[in-house]
Amino acid sequence: GNSVTQMEGPVTLSEEAFLTINCTYTATGYPSLFWYVQYPGEGLQLLLKATKADDKGSNKGFEATYRKETTSFHLEKGSVQVSDSAVYFCALRNNNAGNMLTFGGGTRLMVKP
Amino acid sequence: NAGVMQNPRHLVRRRGQEARLRCSPMKGHSHVYWYRQLPEEGLKFMVYLQKENIIDESGMPKERFSAEFPKEGPSILRIQQVVRGDSAAYFCASSRSGENYGYTFGSGTRLTVV
Protein backbone atom coordinates (compact mmCIF):
# COMPACT_ATOMS: atom_id res chain seq x y z
CA GLY A 1 0.00 0.00 0.00
CA ASN A 2 0.87 3.67 0.12
CA SER A 3 2.77 5.24 2.99
CA VAL A 4 4.65 8.44 3.77
CA THR A 5 7.40 8.81 6.38
CA GLN A 6 8.59 12.18 7.66
CA MET A 7 11.31 13.12 10.06
CA GLU A 8 9.99 13.60 13.54
CA GLY A 9 9.88 17.02 15.08
CA PRO A 10 9.93 19.43 16.52
CA VAL A 11 12.59 21.09 14.44
CA THR A 12 13.84 24.26 16.11
CA LEU A 13 15.85 26.76 14.07
CA SER A 14 17.02 30.31 14.37
CA GLU A 15 15.78 32.88 11.89
CA GLU A 16 17.66 32.79 8.55
CA ALA A 17 18.85 29.21 9.10
CA PHE A 18 18.62 26.55 6.38
CA LEU A 19 15.72 24.14 6.61
CA THR A 20 15.44 20.53 5.49
CA ILE A 21 12.51 18.29 6.37
CA ASN A 22 12.96 14.77 5.07
CA CYS A 23 10.12 12.85 3.44
CA THR A 24 10.20 9.39 1.88
CA TYR A 25 7.34 7.42 0.42
CA THR A 26 6.22 3.96 -0.61
CA ALA A 27 3.76 3.62 -3.46
CA THR A 28 3.01 1.60 -6.55
CA GLY A 29 3.06 3.35 -9.88
CA TYR A 30 3.75 7.05 -10.19
CA PRO A 31 2.20 9.09 -7.40
CA SER A 32 1.89 12.85 -7.22
CA LEU A 33 3.65 14.37 -4.19
CA PHE A 34 2.67 17.34 -2.05
CA TRP A 35 3.73 19.44 0.89
CA TYR A 36 1.00 21.00 3.02
CA VAL A 37 1.44 23.52 5.82
CA GLN A 38 -0.81 23.90 8.86
CA TYR A 39 -0.63 27.07 10.92
CA PRO A 40 -1.92 26.96 14.50
CA GLY A 41 -5.69 26.53 14.68
CA GLU A 42 -6.10 26.42 10.92
CA GLY A 43 -6.65 23.89 8.17
CA LEU A 44 -4.08 22.62 5.71
CA GLN A 45 -2.84 24.78 2.88
CA LEU A 46 -1.13 23.40 -0.18
CA LEU A 47 2.47 24.63 -0.16
CA LEU A 48 3.86 22.95 -3.27
CA LYS A 49 3.50 19.89 -5.44
CA ALA A 50 5.24 17.73 -8.05
CA THR A 51 3.48 15.31 -10.34
CA LYS A 52 6.33 13.38 -11.96
CA ALA A 53 9.92 12.30 -11.38
CA ASP A 54 12.55 15.09 -11.33
CA ASP A 55 9.88 17.80 -11.08
CA LYS A 56 10.70 20.55 -8.60
CA GLY A 57 7.85 22.19 -6.73
CA SER A 58 8.47 25.64 -5.28
CA ASN A 59 6.54 28.32 -3.44
CA LYS A 60 7.33 31.11 -0.95
CA GLY A 61 11.03 30.17 -0.95
CA PHE A 62 10.32 26.50 -0.23
CA GLU A 63 11.43 23.81 -2.68
CA ALA A 64 11.13 20.05 -3.02
CA THR A 65 12.31 17.75 -5.81
CA TYR A 66 10.55 14.50 -6.73
CA ARG A 67 13.31 11.86 -6.57
CA LYS A 68 12.03 8.54 -7.84
CA GLU A 69 15.35 6.74 -7.40
CA THR A 70 15.38 7.47 -3.67
CA THR A 71 11.56 7.72 -3.29
CA SER A 72 12.00 11.05 -1.57
CA PHE A 73 10.50 14.55 -1.62
CA HIS A 74 12.52 16.51 0.92
CA LEU A 75 11.39 20.06 1.74
CA GLU A 76 14.03 22.79 1.82
CA LYS A 77 14.23 26.52 2.41
CA GLY A 78 17.38 28.57 2.35
CA SER A 79 16.46 31.11 5.04
CA VAL A 80 13.54 30.54 7.39
CA GLN A 81 11.50 33.24 9.07
CA VAL A 82 9.58 33.27 12.34
CA SER A 83 6.38 33.30 10.27
CA ASP A 84 7.31 29.87 8.84
CA SER A 85 6.63 28.29 12.23
CA ALA A 86 3.95 25.67 11.54
CA VAL A 87 3.42 21.96 11.03
CA TYR A 88 4.46 20.61 7.64
CA PHE A 89 2.88 17.51 6.11
CA CYS A 90 4.22 15.48 3.21
CA ALA A 91 1.55 13.63 1.23
CA LEU A 92 1.09 11.52 -1.85
CA ARG A 93 -1.80 10.90 -4.18
CA ASN A 94 -1.70 7.69 -6.15
CA ASN A 95 -3.77 7.64 -9.30
CA ASN A 96 -3.98 3.87 -8.94
CA ALA A 97 -5.71 4.19 -5.57
CA GLY A 98 -8.45 6.75 -6.00
CA ASN A 99 -8.37 10.42 -5.19
CA MET A 100 -7.42 10.32 -1.52
CA LEU A 101 -4.20 11.69 -0.07
CA THR A 102 -1.91 9.65 2.16
CA PHE A 103 -0.19 11.87 4.73
CA GLY A 104 2.95 11.61 6.76
CA GLY A 105 2.77 12.26 10.48
CA GLY A 106 3.74 15.91 10.20
CA THR A 107 6.83 17.83 11.33
CA ARG A 108 6.51 20.81 13.63
CA LEU A 109 8.88 23.67 12.78
CA MET A 110 9.66 26.34 15.36
CA VAL A 111 11.68 29.34 14.21
CA LYS A 112 13.14 31.60 16.90
CA PRO A 113 14.07 35.24 16.34
CA ASN B 1 -15.21 32.85 -4.13
CA ALA B 2 -15.47 31.37 -0.66
CA GLY B 3 -13.26 28.42 0.18
CA VAL B 4 -14.35 25.18 1.77
CA MET B 5 -16.62 26.07 4.68
CA GLN B 6 -16.88 23.84 7.71
CA ASN B 7 -19.11 24.34 10.72
CA PRO B 8 -19.08 24.42 13.56
CA ARG B 9 -15.43 25.27 14.21
CA HIS B 10 -15.64 23.77 17.68
CA LEU B 11 -18.10 21.18 18.94
CA VAL B 12 -18.39 19.76 22.43
CA ARG B 13 -20.45 16.65 23.02
CA ARG B 14 -21.02 14.41 26.01
CA ARG B 15 -20.37 10.71 25.67
CA GLY B 16 -23.32 9.00 23.98
CA GLN B 17 -24.55 12.08 22.12
CA GLU B 18 -24.53 12.57 18.36
CA ALA B 19 -22.15 14.87 16.49
CA ARG B 20 -23.01 16.35 13.09
CA LEU B 21 -20.26 18.07 11.14
CA ARG B 22 -21.02 20.07 8.02
CA CYS B 23 -18.93 20.85 4.99
CA SER B 24 -19.82 23.12 2.07
CA PRO B 25 -17.39 22.59 -0.81
CA MET B 26 -15.98 25.34 -2.96
CA LYS B 27 -18.25 26.55 -5.72
CA GLY B 28 -18.00 24.25 -8.70
CA HIS B 29 -16.47 21.39 -6.69
CA SER B 30 -18.39 18.13 -6.76
CA HIS B 31 -15.96 15.90 -4.86
CA VAL B 32 -15.73 15.94 -1.07
CA TYR B 33 -13.25 14.17 1.22
CA TRP B 34 -13.26 13.83 4.99
CA TYR B 35 -10.09 13.36 7.05
CA ARG B 36 -9.53 12.97 10.76
CA GLN B 37 -6.54 14.31 12.67
CA LEU B 38 -5.93 12.89 16.10
CA PRO B 39 -3.85 14.98 18.52
CA GLU B 40 -0.19 15.18 17.47
CA GLU B 41 -0.81 12.92 14.45
CA GLY B 42 -1.18 13.29 10.71
CA LEU B 43 -4.41 13.22 8.79
CA LYS B 44 -6.12 9.94 8.07
CA PHE B 45 -8.50 9.49 5.16
CA MET B 46 -12.06 8.62 6.12
CA VAL B 47 -14.42 8.89 3.15
CA TYR B 48 -14.68 10.24 -0.39
CA LEU B 49 -18.03 11.34 -1.77
CA GLN B 50 -19.50 12.80 -4.89
CA LYS B 51 -23.01 14.20 -5.09
CA GLU B 52 -25.40 11.52 -3.76
CA ASN B 53 -22.70 8.83 -3.94
CA ILE B 54 -20.13 7.37 -1.58
CA ILE B 55 -17.11 6.56 -3.72
CA ASP B 56 -14.72 5.24 -1.08
CA GLU B 57 -15.39 4.76 2.62
CA SER B 58 -12.43 2.50 3.35
CA GLY B 59 -11.17 4.77 6.12
CA MET B 60 -14.46 5.09 7.93
CA PRO B 61 -15.03 3.12 11.15
CA LYS B 62 -17.64 0.45 10.52
CA GLU B 63 -19.90 1.51 13.37
CA ARG B 64 -21.34 4.84 14.51
CA PHE B 65 -19.89 6.86 11.62
CA SER B 66 -21.75 7.81 8.45
CA ALA B 67 -21.38 10.43 5.73
CA GLU B 68 -23.57 11.86 3.02
CA PHE B 69 -23.36 14.46 0.28
CA PRO B 70 -26.90 15.18 -0.89
CA LYS B 71 -27.88 16.74 -4.18
CA GLU B 72 -28.64 19.98 -2.36
CA GLY B 73 -26.85 21.24 0.71
CA PRO B 74 -23.60 20.49 2.49
CA SER B 75 -21.88 17.20 3.11
CA ILE B 76 -22.56 15.83 6.58
CA LEU B 77 -20.31 13.62 8.70
CA ARG B 78 -22.36 12.05 11.45
CA ILE B 79 -20.99 10.34 14.53
CA GLN B 80 -23.50 8.56 16.72
CA GLN B 81 -22.99 7.73 20.40
CA VAL B 82 -19.68 9.57 20.58
CA VAL B 83 -16.87 8.29 22.79
CA ARG B 84 -13.78 10.08 24.13
CA GLY B 85 -11.64 8.51 21.41
CA ASP B 86 -13.65 10.41 18.77
CA SER B 87 -12.12 13.68 20.01
CA ALA B 88 -10.15 14.99 17.06
CA ALA B 89 -10.06 17.60 14.34
CA TYR B 90 -12.16 16.64 11.33
CA PHE B 91 -11.17 18.23 8.05
CA CYS B 92 -13.13 18.38 4.84
CA ALA B 93 -11.60 18.99 1.42
CA SER B 94 -13.12 19.45 -2.00
CA SER B 95 -12.06 19.29 -5.63
CA ARG B 96 -13.41 19.45 -9.13
CA SER B 97 -13.51 16.20 -11.05
CA GLY B 98 -10.33 14.95 -12.68
CA GLU B 99 -8.00 17.21 -10.70
CA ASN B 100 -4.41 16.10 -10.76
CA TYR B 101 -3.23 18.16 -7.81
CA GLY B 102 -3.96 18.65 -4.15
CA TYR B 103 -7.41 19.74 -3.24
CA THR B 104 -8.64 22.58 -0.99
CA PHE B 105 -9.11 22.00 2.72
CA GLY B 106 -11.50 23.67 5.12
CA SER B 107 -10.43 24.98 8.51
CA GLY B 108 -11.77 21.92 10.30
CA THR B 109 -14.16 21.10 13.11
CA ARG B 110 -12.56 20.34 16.45
CA LEU B 111 -14.70 17.82 18.27
CA THR B 112 -14.24 17.37 22.00
CA VAL B 113 -16.08 14.58 23.78
CA VAL B 114 -16.43 15.06 27.51
mmCIF file of C-alpha atoms in Angstrom:
data_model
loop_
_atom_site.group_PDB
_atom_site.id
_atom_site.type_symbol
_atom_site.label_atom_id
_atom_site.label_comp_id
_atom_site.label_asym_id
_atom_site.label_seq_id
_atom_site.Cartn_x
_atom_site.Cartn_y
_atom_site.Cartn_z
ATOM 1 C CA GLY A 1 0.000 0.000 0.000
ATOM 2 C CA ASN A 2 0.875 3.669 0.121
ATOM 3 C CA SER A 3 2.765 5.242 2.993
ATOM 4 C CA VAL A 4 4.655 8.441 3.772
ATOM 5 C CA THR A 5 7.397 8.813 6.379
ATOM 6 C CA GLN A 6 8.586 12.184 7.655
ATOM 7 C CA MET A 7 11.314 13.125 10.061
ATOM 8 C CA GLU A 8 9.989 13.601 13.543
ATOM 9 C CA GLY A 9 9.885 17.022 15.079
ATOM 10 C CA PRO A 10 9.931 19.432 16.525
ATOM 11 C CA VAL A 11 12.587 21.092 14.444
ATOM 12 C CA THR A 12 13.844 24.264 16.110
ATOM 13 C CA LEU A 13 15.854 26.756 14.073
ATOM 14 C CA SER A 14 17.017 30.314 14.374
ATOM 15 C CA GLU A 15 15.780 32.882 11.894
ATOM 16 C CA GLU A 16 17.656 32.792 8.550
ATOM 17 C CA ALA A 17 18.848 29.211 9.104
ATOM 18 C CA PHE A 18 18.624 26.552 6.379
ATOM 19 C CA LEU A 19 15.720 24.137 6.605
ATOM 20 C CA THR A 20 15.444 20.533 5.494
ATOM 21 C CA ILE A 21 12.510 18.295 6.366
ATOM 22 C CA ASN A 22 12.956 14.771 5.066
ATOM 23 C CA CYS A 23 10.123 12.847 3.437
ATOM 24 C CA THR A 24 10.198 9.393 1.876
ATOM 25 C CA TYR A 25 7.343 7.423 0.425
ATOM 26 C CA THR A 26 6.220 3.962 -0.605
ATOM 27 C CA ALA A 27 3.763 3.620 -3.458
ATOM 28 C CA THR A 28 3.007 1.595 -6.546
ATOM 29 C CA GLY A 29 3.064 3.345 -9.883
ATOM 30 C CA TYR A 30 3.752 7.048 -10.186
ATOM 31 C CA PRO A 31 2.195 9.091 -7.401
ATOM 32 C CA SER A 32 1.895 12.845 -7.217
ATOM 33 C CA LEU A 33 3.648 14.368 -4.194
ATOM 34 C CA PHE A 34 2.674 17.338 -2.049
ATOM 35 C CA TRP A 35 3.725 19.440 0.893
ATOM 36 C CA TYR A 36 0.999 21.003 3.015
ATOM 37 C CA VAL A 37 1.437 23.524 5.818
ATOM 38 C CA GLN A 38 -0.814 23.902 8.855
ATOM 39 C CA TYR A 39 -0.627 27.073 10.920
ATOM 40 C CA PRO A 40 -1.923 26.961 14.505
ATOM 41 C CA GLY A 41 -5.686 26.531 14.677
ATOM 42 C CA GLU A 42 -6.103 26.415 10.921
ATOM 43 C CA GLY A 43 -6.653 23.888 8.170
ATOM 44 C CA LEU A 44 -4.084 22.620 5.712
ATOM 45 C CA GLN A 45 -2.837 24.780 2.883
ATOM 46 C CA LEU A 46 -1.132 23.398 -0.177
ATOM 47 C CA LEU A 47 2.475 24.630 -0.160
ATOM 48 C CA LEU A 48 3.864 22.953 -3.271
ATOM 49 C CA LYS A 49 3.501 19.889 -5.440
ATOM 50 C CA ALA A 50 5.243 17.735 -8.047
ATOM 51 C CA THR A 51 3.483 15.306 -10.336
ATOM 52 C CA LYS A 52 6.331 13.377 -11.958
ATOM 53 C CA ALA A 53 9.918 12.304 -11.375
ATOM 54 C CA ASP A 54 12.547 15.094 -11.328
ATOM 55 C CA ASP A 55 9.875 17.800 -11.083
ATOM 56 C CA LYS A 56 10.699 20.549 -8.603
ATOM 57 C CA GLY A 57 7.852 22.194 -6.730
ATOM 58 C CA SER A 58 8.470 25.643 -5.283
ATOM 59 C CA ASN A 59 6.537 28.322 -3.444
ATOM 60 C CA LYS A 60 7.328 31.114 -0.946
ATOM 61 C CA GLY A 61 11.027 30.171 -0.950
ATOM 62 C CA PHE A 62 10.324 26.498 -0.234
ATOM 63 C CA GLU A 63 11.433 23.810 -2.678
ATOM 64 C CA ALA A 64 11.128 20.050 -3.023
ATOM 65 C CA THR A 65 12.313 17.749 -5.810
ATOM 66 C CA TYR A 66 10.553 14.501 -6.733
ATOM 67 C CA ARG A 67 13.313 11.856 -6.573
ATOM 68 C CA LYS A 68 12.028 8.541 -7.843
ATOM 69 C CA GLU A 69 15.355 6.735 -7.395
ATOM 70 C CA THR A 70 15.378 7.472 -3.672
ATOM 71 C CA THR A 71 11.558 7.716 -3.294
ATOM 72 C CA SER A 72 12.000 11.050 -1.573
ATOM 73 C CA PHE A 73 10.500 14.546 -1.615
ATOM 74 C CA HIS A 74 12.523 16.513 0.919
ATOM 75 C CA LEU A 75 11.386 20.055 1.742
ATOM 76 C CA GLU A 76 14.035 22.791 1.818
ATOM 77 C CA LYS A 77 14.228 26.520 2.411
ATOM 78 C CA GLY A 78 17.380 28.572 2.354
ATOM 79 C CA SER A 79 16.458 31.105 5.041
ATOM 80 C CA VAL A 80 13.537 30.536 7.387
ATOM 81 C CA GLN A 81 11.502 33.240 9.066
ATOM 82 C CA VAL A 82 9.581 33.272 12.339
ATOM 83 C CA SER A 83 6.375 33.299 10.271
ATOM 84 C CA ASP A 84 7.313 29.869 8.845
ATOM 85 C CA SER A 85 6.628 28.288 12.228
ATOM 86 C CA ALA A 86 3.951 25.674 11.539
ATOM 87 C CA VAL A 87 3.419 21.958 11.034
ATOM 88 C CA TYR A 88 4.456 20.609 7.635
ATOM 89 C CA PHE A 89 2.884 17.512 6.106
ATOM 90 C CA CYS A 90 4.219 15.483 3.213
ATOM 91 C CA ALA A 91 1.554 13.630 1.227
ATOM 92 C CA LEU A 92 1.090 11.523 -1.853
ATOM 93 C CA ARG A 93 -1.800 10.896 -4.178
ATOM 94 C CA ASN A 94 -1.704 7.690 -6.150
ATOM 95 C CA ASN A 95 -3.769 7.636 -9.303
ATOM 96 C CA ASN A 96 -3.984 3.871 -8.940
ATOM 97 C CA ALA A 97 -5.705 4.188 -5.573
ATOM 98 C CA GLY A 98 -8.448 6.747 -5.997
ATOM 99 C CA ASN A 99 -8.365 10.416 -5.190
ATOM 100 C CA MET A 100 -7.421 10.316 -1.521
ATOM 101 C CA LEU A 101 -4.203 11.686 -0.069
ATOM 102 C CA THR A 102 -1.912 9.653 2.161
ATOM 103 C CA PHE A 103 -0.190 11.869 4.731
ATOM 104 C CA GLY A 104 2.955 11.614 6.755
ATOM 105 C CA GLY A 105 2.768 12.264 10.478
ATOM 106 C CA GLY A 106 3.742 15.911 10.195
ATOM 107 C CA THR A 107 6.829 17.827 11.332
ATOM 108 C CA ARG A 108 6.507 20.806 13.627
ATOM 109 C CA LEU A 109 8.883 23.666 12.778
ATOM 110 C CA MET A 110 9.662 26.339 15.356
ATOM 111 C CA VAL A 111 11.684 29.342 14.215
ATOM 112 C CA LYS A 112 13.137 31.598 16.903
ATOM 113 C CA PRO A 113 14.074 35.238 16.340
ATOM 114 C CA ASN B 1 -15.207 32.853 -4.133
ATOM 115 C CA ALA B 2 -15.468 31.366 -0.660
ATOM 116 C CA GLY B 3 -13.260 28.418 0.178
ATOM 117 C CA VAL B 4 -14.351 25.178 1.775
ATOM 118 C CA MET B 5 -16.623 26.072 4.679
ATOM 119 C CA GLN B 6 -16.884 23.844 7.712
ATOM 120 C CA ASN B 7 -19.112 24.344 10.724
ATOM 121 C CA PRO B 8 -19.085 24.418 13.558
ATOM 122 C CA ARG B 9 -15.429 25.271 14.209
ATOM 123 C CA HIS B 10 -15.640 23.772 17.683
ATOM 124 C CA LEU B 11 -18.100 21.182 18.938
ATOM 125 C CA VAL B 12 -18.388 19.758 22.432
ATOM 126 C CA ARG B 13 -20.451 16.646 23.017
ATOM 127 C CA ARG B 14 -21.021 14.406 26.010
ATOM 128 C CA ARG B 15 -20.375 10.705 25.666
ATOM 129 C CA GLY B 16 -23.320 9.001 23.979
ATOM 130 C CA GLN B 17 -24.551 12.083 22.121
ATOM 131 C CA GLU B 18 -24.530 12.571 18.359
ATOM 132 C CA ALA B 19 -22.153 14.866 16.494
ATOM 133 C CA ARG B 20 -23.015 16.346 13.089
ATOM 134 C CA LEU B 21 -20.258 18.067 11.144
ATOM 135 C CA ARG B 22 -21.020 20.073 8.021
ATOM 136 C CA CYS B 23 -18.927 20.854 4.991
ATOM 137 C CA SER B 24 -19.818 23.117 2.074
ATOM 138 C CA PRO B 25 -17.387 22.590 -0.811
ATOM 139 C CA MET B 26 -15.979 25.343 -2.964
ATOM 140 C CA LYS B 27 -18.252 26.553 -5.715
ATOM 141 C CA GLY B 28 -17.996 24.254 -8.698
ATOM 142 C CA HIS B 29 -16.472 21.394 -6.695
ATOM 143 C CA SER B 30 -18.394 18.131 -6.762
ATOM 144 C CA HIS B 31 -15.957 15.897 -4.860
ATOM 145 C CA VAL B 32 -15.728 15.941 -1.069
ATOM 146 C CA TYR B 33 -13.253 14.170 1.224
ATOM 147 C CA TRP B 34 -13.260 13.826 4.991
ATOM 148 C CA TYR B 35 -10.093 13.355 7.048
ATOM 149 C CA ARG B 36 -9.530 12.965 10.763
ATOM 150 C CA GLN B 37 -6.540 14.311 12.668
ATOM 151 C CA LEU B 38 -5.929 12.888 16.097
ATOM 152 C CA PRO B 39 -3.847 14.981 18.524
ATOM 153 C CA GLU B 40 -0.191 15.179 17.466
ATOM 154 C CA GLU B 41 -0.807 12.916 14.447
ATOM 155 C CA GLY B 42 -1.178 13.293 10.713
ATOM 156 C CA LEU B 43 -4.408 13.216 8.795
ATOM 157 C CA LYS B 44 -6.125 9.936 8.069
ATOM 158 C CA PHE B 45 -8.504 9.494 5.161
ATOM 159 C CA MET B 46 -12.060 8.619 6.124
ATOM 160 C CA VAL B 47 -14.424 8.887 3.150
ATOM 161 C CA TYR B 48 -14.678 10.238 -0.394
ATOM 162 C CA LEU B 49 -18.034 11.339 -1.773
ATOM 163 C CA GLN B 50 -19.497 12.802 -4.893
ATOM 164 C CA LYS B 51 -23.010 14.201 -5.092
ATOM 165 C CA GLU B 52 -25.401 11.523 -3.759
ATOM 166 C CA ASN B 53 -22.698 8.829 -3.944
ATOM 167 C CA ILE B 54 -20.130 7.367 -1.584
ATOM 168 C CA ILE B 55 -17.105 6.561 -3.722
ATOM 169 C CA ASP B 56 -14.720 5.235 -1.079
ATOM 170 C CA GLU B 57 -15.386 4.762 2.620
ATOM 171 C CA SER B 58 -12.430 2.500 3.348
ATOM 172 C CA GLY B 59 -11.168 4.771 6.117
ATOM 173 C CA MET B 60 -14.456 5.090 7.928
ATOM 174 C CA PRO B 61 -15.028 3.119 11.150
ATOM 175 C CA LYS B 62 -17.639 0.454 10.518
ATOM 176 C CA GLU B 63 -19.901 1.508 13.369
ATOM 177 C CA ARG B 64 -21.344 4.835 14.514
ATOM 178 C CA PHE B 65 -19.889 6.860 11.622
ATOM 179 C CA SER B 66 -21.751 7.813 8.449
ATOM 180 C CA ALA B 67 -21.380 10.428 5.732
ATOM 181 C CA GLU B 68 -23.568 11.857 3.023
ATOM 182 C CA PHE B 69 -23.361 14.464 0.284
ATOM 183 C CA PRO B 70 -26.897 15.183 -0.889
ATOM 184 C CA LYS B 71 -27.884 16.736 -4.179
ATOM 185 C CA GLU B 72 -28.645 19.980 -2.360
ATOM 186 C CA GLY B 73 -26.846 21.236 0.709
ATOM 187 C CA PRO B 74 -23.605 20.488 2.490
ATOM 188 C CA SER B 75 -21.876 17.201 3.106
ATOM 189 C CA ILE B 76 -22.562 15.834 6.580
ATOM 190 C CA LEU B 77 -20.311 13.617 8.699
ATOM 191 C CA ARG B 78 -22.365 12.053 11.454
ATOM 192 C CA ILE B 79 -20.991 10.337 14.534
ATOM 193 C CA GLN B 80 -23.502 8.559 16.717
ATOM 194 C CA GLN B 81 -22.987 7.733 20.399
ATOM 195 C CA VAL B 82 -19.683 9.573 20.584
ATOM 196 C CA VAL B 83 -16.869 8.295 22.790
ATOM 197 C CA ARG B 84 -13.776 10.083 24.128
ATOM 198 C CA GLY B 85 -11.642 8.512 21.405
ATOM 199 C CA ASP B 86 -13.647 10.407 18.767
ATOM 200 C CA SER B 87 -12.124 13.681 20.009
ATOM 201 C CA ALA B 88 -10.151 14.987 17.057
ATOM 202 C CA ALA B 89 -10.060 17.597 14.335
ATOM 203 C CA TYR B 90 -12.156 16.645 11.327
ATOM 204 C CA PHE B 91 -11.171 18.229 8.046
ATOM 205 C CA CYS B 92 -13.127 18.381 4.842
ATOM 206 C CA ALA B 93 -11.602 18.990 1.423
ATOM 207 C CA SER B 94 -13.125 19.452 -2.001
ATOM 208 C CA SER B 95 -12.057 19.294 -5.631
ATOM 209 C CA ARG B 96 -13.410 19.450 -9.130
ATOM 210 C CA SER B 97 -13.508 16.196 -11.055
ATOM 211 C CA GLY B 98 -10.328 14.948 -12.683
ATOM 212 C CA GLU B 99 -8.003 17.210 -10.697
ATOM 213 C CA ASN B 100 -4.409 16.101 -10.756
ATOM 214 C CA TYR B 101 -3.227 18.164 -7.811
ATOM 215 C CA GLY B 102 -3.960 18.651 -4.145
ATOM 216 C CA TYR B 103 -7.414 19.742 -3.241
ATOM 217 C CA THR B 104 -8.638 22.579 -0.994
ATOM 218 C CA PHE B 105 -9.109 22.003 2.722
ATOM 219 C CA GLY B 106 -11.502 23.665 5.117
ATOM 220 C CA SER B 107 -10.434 24.977 8.514
ATOM 221 C CA GLY B 108 -11.771 21.924 10.296
ATOM 222 C CA THR B 109 -14.157 21.099 13.114
ATOM 223 C CA ARG B 110 -12.563 20.344 16.449
ATOM 224 C CA LEU B 111 -14.696 17.817 18.271
ATOM 225 C CA THR B 112 -14.241 17.368 22.005
ATOM 226 C CA VAL B 113 -16.077 14.581 23.778
ATOM 227 C CA VAL B 114 -16.427 15.065 27.514
#
